Coordinates of C-alpha atoms in Angstrom, one line a residue:
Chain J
X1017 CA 0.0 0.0 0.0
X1018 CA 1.3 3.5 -0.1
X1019 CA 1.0 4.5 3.5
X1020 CA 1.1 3.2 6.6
X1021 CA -2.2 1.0 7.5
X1022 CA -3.8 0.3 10.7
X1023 CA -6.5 -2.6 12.3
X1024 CA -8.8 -2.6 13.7
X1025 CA -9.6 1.0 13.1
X1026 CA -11.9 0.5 16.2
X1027 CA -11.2 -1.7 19.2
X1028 CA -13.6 -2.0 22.0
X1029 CA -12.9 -4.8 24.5
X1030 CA -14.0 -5.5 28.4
X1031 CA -12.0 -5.1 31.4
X1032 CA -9.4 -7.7 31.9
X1033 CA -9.5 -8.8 28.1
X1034 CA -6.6 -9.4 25.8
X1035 CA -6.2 -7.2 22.5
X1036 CA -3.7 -7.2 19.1
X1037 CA -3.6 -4.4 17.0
X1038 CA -1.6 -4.2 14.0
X1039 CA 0.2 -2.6 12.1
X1040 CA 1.4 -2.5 8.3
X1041 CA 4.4 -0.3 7.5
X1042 CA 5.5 1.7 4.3
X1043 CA 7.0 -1.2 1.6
X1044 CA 11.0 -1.0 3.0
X1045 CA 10.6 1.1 5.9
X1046 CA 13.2 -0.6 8.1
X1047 CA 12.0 1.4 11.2
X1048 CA 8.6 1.2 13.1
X1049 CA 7.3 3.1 15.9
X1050 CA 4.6 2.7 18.5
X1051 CA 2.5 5.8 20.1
X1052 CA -0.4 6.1 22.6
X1053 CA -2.5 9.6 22.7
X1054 CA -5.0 10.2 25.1
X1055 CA -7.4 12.5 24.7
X1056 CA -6.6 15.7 24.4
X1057 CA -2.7 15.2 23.9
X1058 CA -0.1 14.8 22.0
X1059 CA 1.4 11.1 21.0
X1060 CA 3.6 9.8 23.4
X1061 CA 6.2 6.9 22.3
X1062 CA 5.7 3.4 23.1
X1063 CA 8.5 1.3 21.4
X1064 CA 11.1 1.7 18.7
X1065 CA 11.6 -1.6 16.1
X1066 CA 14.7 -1.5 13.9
X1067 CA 14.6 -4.3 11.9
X1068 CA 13.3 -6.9 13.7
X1069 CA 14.4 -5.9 16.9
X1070 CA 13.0 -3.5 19.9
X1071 CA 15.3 -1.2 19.4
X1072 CA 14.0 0.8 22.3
X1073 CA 10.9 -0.3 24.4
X1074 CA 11.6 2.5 27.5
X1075 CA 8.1 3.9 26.4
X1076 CA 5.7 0.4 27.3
X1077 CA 3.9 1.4 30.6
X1078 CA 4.4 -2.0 32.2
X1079 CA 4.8 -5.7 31.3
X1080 CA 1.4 -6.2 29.9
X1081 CA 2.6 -4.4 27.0
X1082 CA 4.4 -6.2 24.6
X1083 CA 5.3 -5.5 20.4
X1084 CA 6.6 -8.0 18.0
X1085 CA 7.8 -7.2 14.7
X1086 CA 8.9 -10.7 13.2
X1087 CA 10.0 -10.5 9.8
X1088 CA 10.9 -6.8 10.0
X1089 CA 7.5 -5.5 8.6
X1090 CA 3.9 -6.1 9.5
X1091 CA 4.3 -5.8 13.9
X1092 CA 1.4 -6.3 16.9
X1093 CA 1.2 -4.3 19.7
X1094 CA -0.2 -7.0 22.0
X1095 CA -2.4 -5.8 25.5
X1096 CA -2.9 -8.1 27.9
X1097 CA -5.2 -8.1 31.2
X1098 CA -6.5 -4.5 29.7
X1099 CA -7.8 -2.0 32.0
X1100 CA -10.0 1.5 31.5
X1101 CA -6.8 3.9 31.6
X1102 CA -5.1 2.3 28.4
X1103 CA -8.4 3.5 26.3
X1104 CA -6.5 5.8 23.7
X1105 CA -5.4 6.1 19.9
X1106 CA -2.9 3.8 19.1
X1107 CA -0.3 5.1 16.6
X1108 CA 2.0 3.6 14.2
X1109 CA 4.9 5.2 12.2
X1110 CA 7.4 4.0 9.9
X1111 CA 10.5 5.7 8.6
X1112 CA 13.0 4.7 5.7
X1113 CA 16.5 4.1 7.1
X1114 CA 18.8 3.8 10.3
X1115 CA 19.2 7.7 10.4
X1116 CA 16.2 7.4 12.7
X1117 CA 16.7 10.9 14.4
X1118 CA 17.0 12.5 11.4
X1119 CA 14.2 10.6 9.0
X1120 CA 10.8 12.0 8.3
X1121 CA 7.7 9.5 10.1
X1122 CA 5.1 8.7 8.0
X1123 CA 1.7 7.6 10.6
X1124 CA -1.0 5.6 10.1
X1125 CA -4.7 6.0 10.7
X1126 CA -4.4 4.9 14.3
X1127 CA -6.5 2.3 16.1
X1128 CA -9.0 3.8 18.9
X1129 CA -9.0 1.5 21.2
X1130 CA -11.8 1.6 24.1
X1131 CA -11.6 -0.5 27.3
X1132 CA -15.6 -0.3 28.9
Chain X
X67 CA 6.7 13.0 29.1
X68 CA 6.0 15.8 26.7
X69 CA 8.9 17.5 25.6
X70 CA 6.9 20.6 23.4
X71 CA 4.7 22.8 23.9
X72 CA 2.6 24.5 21.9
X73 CA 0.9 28.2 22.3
X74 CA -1.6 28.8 22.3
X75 CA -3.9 25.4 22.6
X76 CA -6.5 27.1 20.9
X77 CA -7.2 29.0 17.8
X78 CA -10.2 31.0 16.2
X79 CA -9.6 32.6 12.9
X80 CA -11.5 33.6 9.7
X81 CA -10.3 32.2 6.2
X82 CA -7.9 34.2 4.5
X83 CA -5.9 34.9 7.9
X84 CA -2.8 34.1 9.2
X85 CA -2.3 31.5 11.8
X86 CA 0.8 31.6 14.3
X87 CA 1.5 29.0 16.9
X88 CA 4.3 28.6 18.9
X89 CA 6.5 25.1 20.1
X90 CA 8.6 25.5 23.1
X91 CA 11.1 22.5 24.1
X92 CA 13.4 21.6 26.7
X93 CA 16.3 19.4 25.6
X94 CA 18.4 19.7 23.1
X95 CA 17.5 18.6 19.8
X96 CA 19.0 17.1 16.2
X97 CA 15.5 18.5 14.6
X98 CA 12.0 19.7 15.3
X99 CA 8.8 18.9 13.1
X100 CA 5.8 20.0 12.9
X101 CA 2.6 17.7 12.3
X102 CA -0.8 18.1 11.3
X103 CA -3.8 15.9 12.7
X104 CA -7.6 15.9 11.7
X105 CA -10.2 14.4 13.8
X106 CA -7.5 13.0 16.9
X107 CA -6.3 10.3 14.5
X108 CA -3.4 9.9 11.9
X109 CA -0.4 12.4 11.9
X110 CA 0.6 14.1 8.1
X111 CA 4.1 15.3 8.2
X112 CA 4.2 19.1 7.3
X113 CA 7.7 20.1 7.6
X114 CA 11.3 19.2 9.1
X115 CA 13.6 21.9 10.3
X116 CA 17.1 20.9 11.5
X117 CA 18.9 22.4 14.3
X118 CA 21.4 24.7 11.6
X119 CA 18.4 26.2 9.8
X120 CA 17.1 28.7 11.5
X121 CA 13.6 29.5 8.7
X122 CA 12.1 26.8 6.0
X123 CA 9.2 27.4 3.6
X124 CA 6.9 24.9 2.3
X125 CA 3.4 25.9 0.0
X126 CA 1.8 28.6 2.7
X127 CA 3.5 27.1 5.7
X128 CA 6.5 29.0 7.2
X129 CA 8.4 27.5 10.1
X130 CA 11.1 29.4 12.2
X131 CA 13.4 28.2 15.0
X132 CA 15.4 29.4 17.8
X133 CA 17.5 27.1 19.6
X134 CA 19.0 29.5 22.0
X135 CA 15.3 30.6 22.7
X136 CA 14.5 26.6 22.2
X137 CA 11.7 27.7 20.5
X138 CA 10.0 27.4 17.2
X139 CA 6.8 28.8 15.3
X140 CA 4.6 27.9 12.8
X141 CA 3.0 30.0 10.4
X142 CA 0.4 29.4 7.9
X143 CA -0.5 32.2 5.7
X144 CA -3.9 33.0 3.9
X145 CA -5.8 30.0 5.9
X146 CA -8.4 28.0 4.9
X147 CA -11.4 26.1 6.0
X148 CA -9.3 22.9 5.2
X149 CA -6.5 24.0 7.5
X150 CA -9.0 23.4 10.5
X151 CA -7.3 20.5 13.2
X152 CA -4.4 19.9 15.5
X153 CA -0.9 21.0 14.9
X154 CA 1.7 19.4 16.8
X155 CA 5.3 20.2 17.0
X156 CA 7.7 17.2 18.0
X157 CA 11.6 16.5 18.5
X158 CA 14.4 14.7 18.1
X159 CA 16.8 14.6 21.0
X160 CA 20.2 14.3 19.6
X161 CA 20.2 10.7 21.2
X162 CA 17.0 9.6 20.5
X163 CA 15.0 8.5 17.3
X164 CA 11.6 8.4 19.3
X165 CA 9.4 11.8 18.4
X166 CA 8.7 13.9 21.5
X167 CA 5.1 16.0 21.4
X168 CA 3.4 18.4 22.6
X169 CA 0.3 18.9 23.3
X170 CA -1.0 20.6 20.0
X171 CA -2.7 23.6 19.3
X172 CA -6.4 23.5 17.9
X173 CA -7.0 25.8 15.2
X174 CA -10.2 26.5 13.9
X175 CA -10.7 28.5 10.8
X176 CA -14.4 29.7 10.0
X177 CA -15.3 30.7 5.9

């Protein structure tokens, strides 16, 4: 595709439930990005993939976040034991090369993600 | 933690005016960008200013930054309906690859 796409574009899950959402990067985009924005702020960073590999996961709240990016394209941000404070957007973002700090992120639609 | 901060978080204005908002950081930082958002969902890149530029122009968007002031603003010139949403600036620490943002400014312009 030619941008970075998101799913589910709406999540809404109970209490205590397990989620996946996923995202699909820009075609040869070595570098993916998690955020989280609540309402009424700005994105805040969850986890940095280069390649494969967390490259940087100091922005995951606590252990019952965790992001896999296998084959070094399509990764899951995976929620478990959910609870009502991690309702927010969830962000992707790719970027081209390994001059991360310097390389333009290209986001996706988000997934909205509501925990009743 | 948000790095930015944008003035003011609101913004009224009629079509054909200019818009100004203004990013203030704390850190050091390799670049700053600023990002559009419609409807609190995806970000569109508008423009990338590096730490040695000090002004960049793109269509009817002018950007300046001041890294002694560790500040940076945002014009858009002769706005439109269209322009209506979130503008968020974000950085690059010189050690970091994560974005930080702020909080956004909402900017409303009325035909």
């Amino acid at each position: 595709g030619a941008g970075v796409s998101q799913t589910p574009s709406n999540k809404v899950t109970e209490k205590g439930k397990y989620v996946e959402l996923r995202c699909d990067p820009i075609s040869g985009h070595t570098a993916l990005y998690w955020y989280r924005q609540s309402l009424g702020q700005g994105p805040e960073f969850l986890i940095y993939f280069q390649g494969t590999g967390a490259a940087d996961d100091s922005g995951l709240p606590n252990d019952r976040f965790f992001a896999v990016r296998p084959e070094g394209s399509v990764s899951t941000l995976k929620i478990q034991r959910t609870e009502r404070g991690d309702s927010a957007v969830y962000l992707c973002a790719s970027s081209l090369s390994r001059l991360a700090s310097t390389d333009t992120q290209y986001f996706g639609p988000g997934t909205r993600l509501t925990v009743l | 933690s948000q790095q930015g901060e944008e003035d003011p978080q609101a913004l009224s204005i009629q079509e054909g005016e200019n818009a100004t908002m203004n990013c203030s950081y704390k850190t050091s930082i390799n670049n700053l960008q600023w990002y559009r958002q419609n409807s609190g969902r995806g970000l569109v890149h508008l423009i990338l200013i590096r730490s040695n530029e000090r002004e960049k122009h793109s269509g009817r968007l002018r950007v300046t930054l001041d890294t002694s002031k560790k500040s940076s603003s945002l014009l858009i010139t002769a706005s439109r309906a269209a322009d209506t949403a979130s503008y968020f600036c974000a950085t690059h620490s010189n050690s970091g690859y994560a974005l930080n943002f702020g909080k956004g400014t909402s900017l409303l312009v009325t035909p």
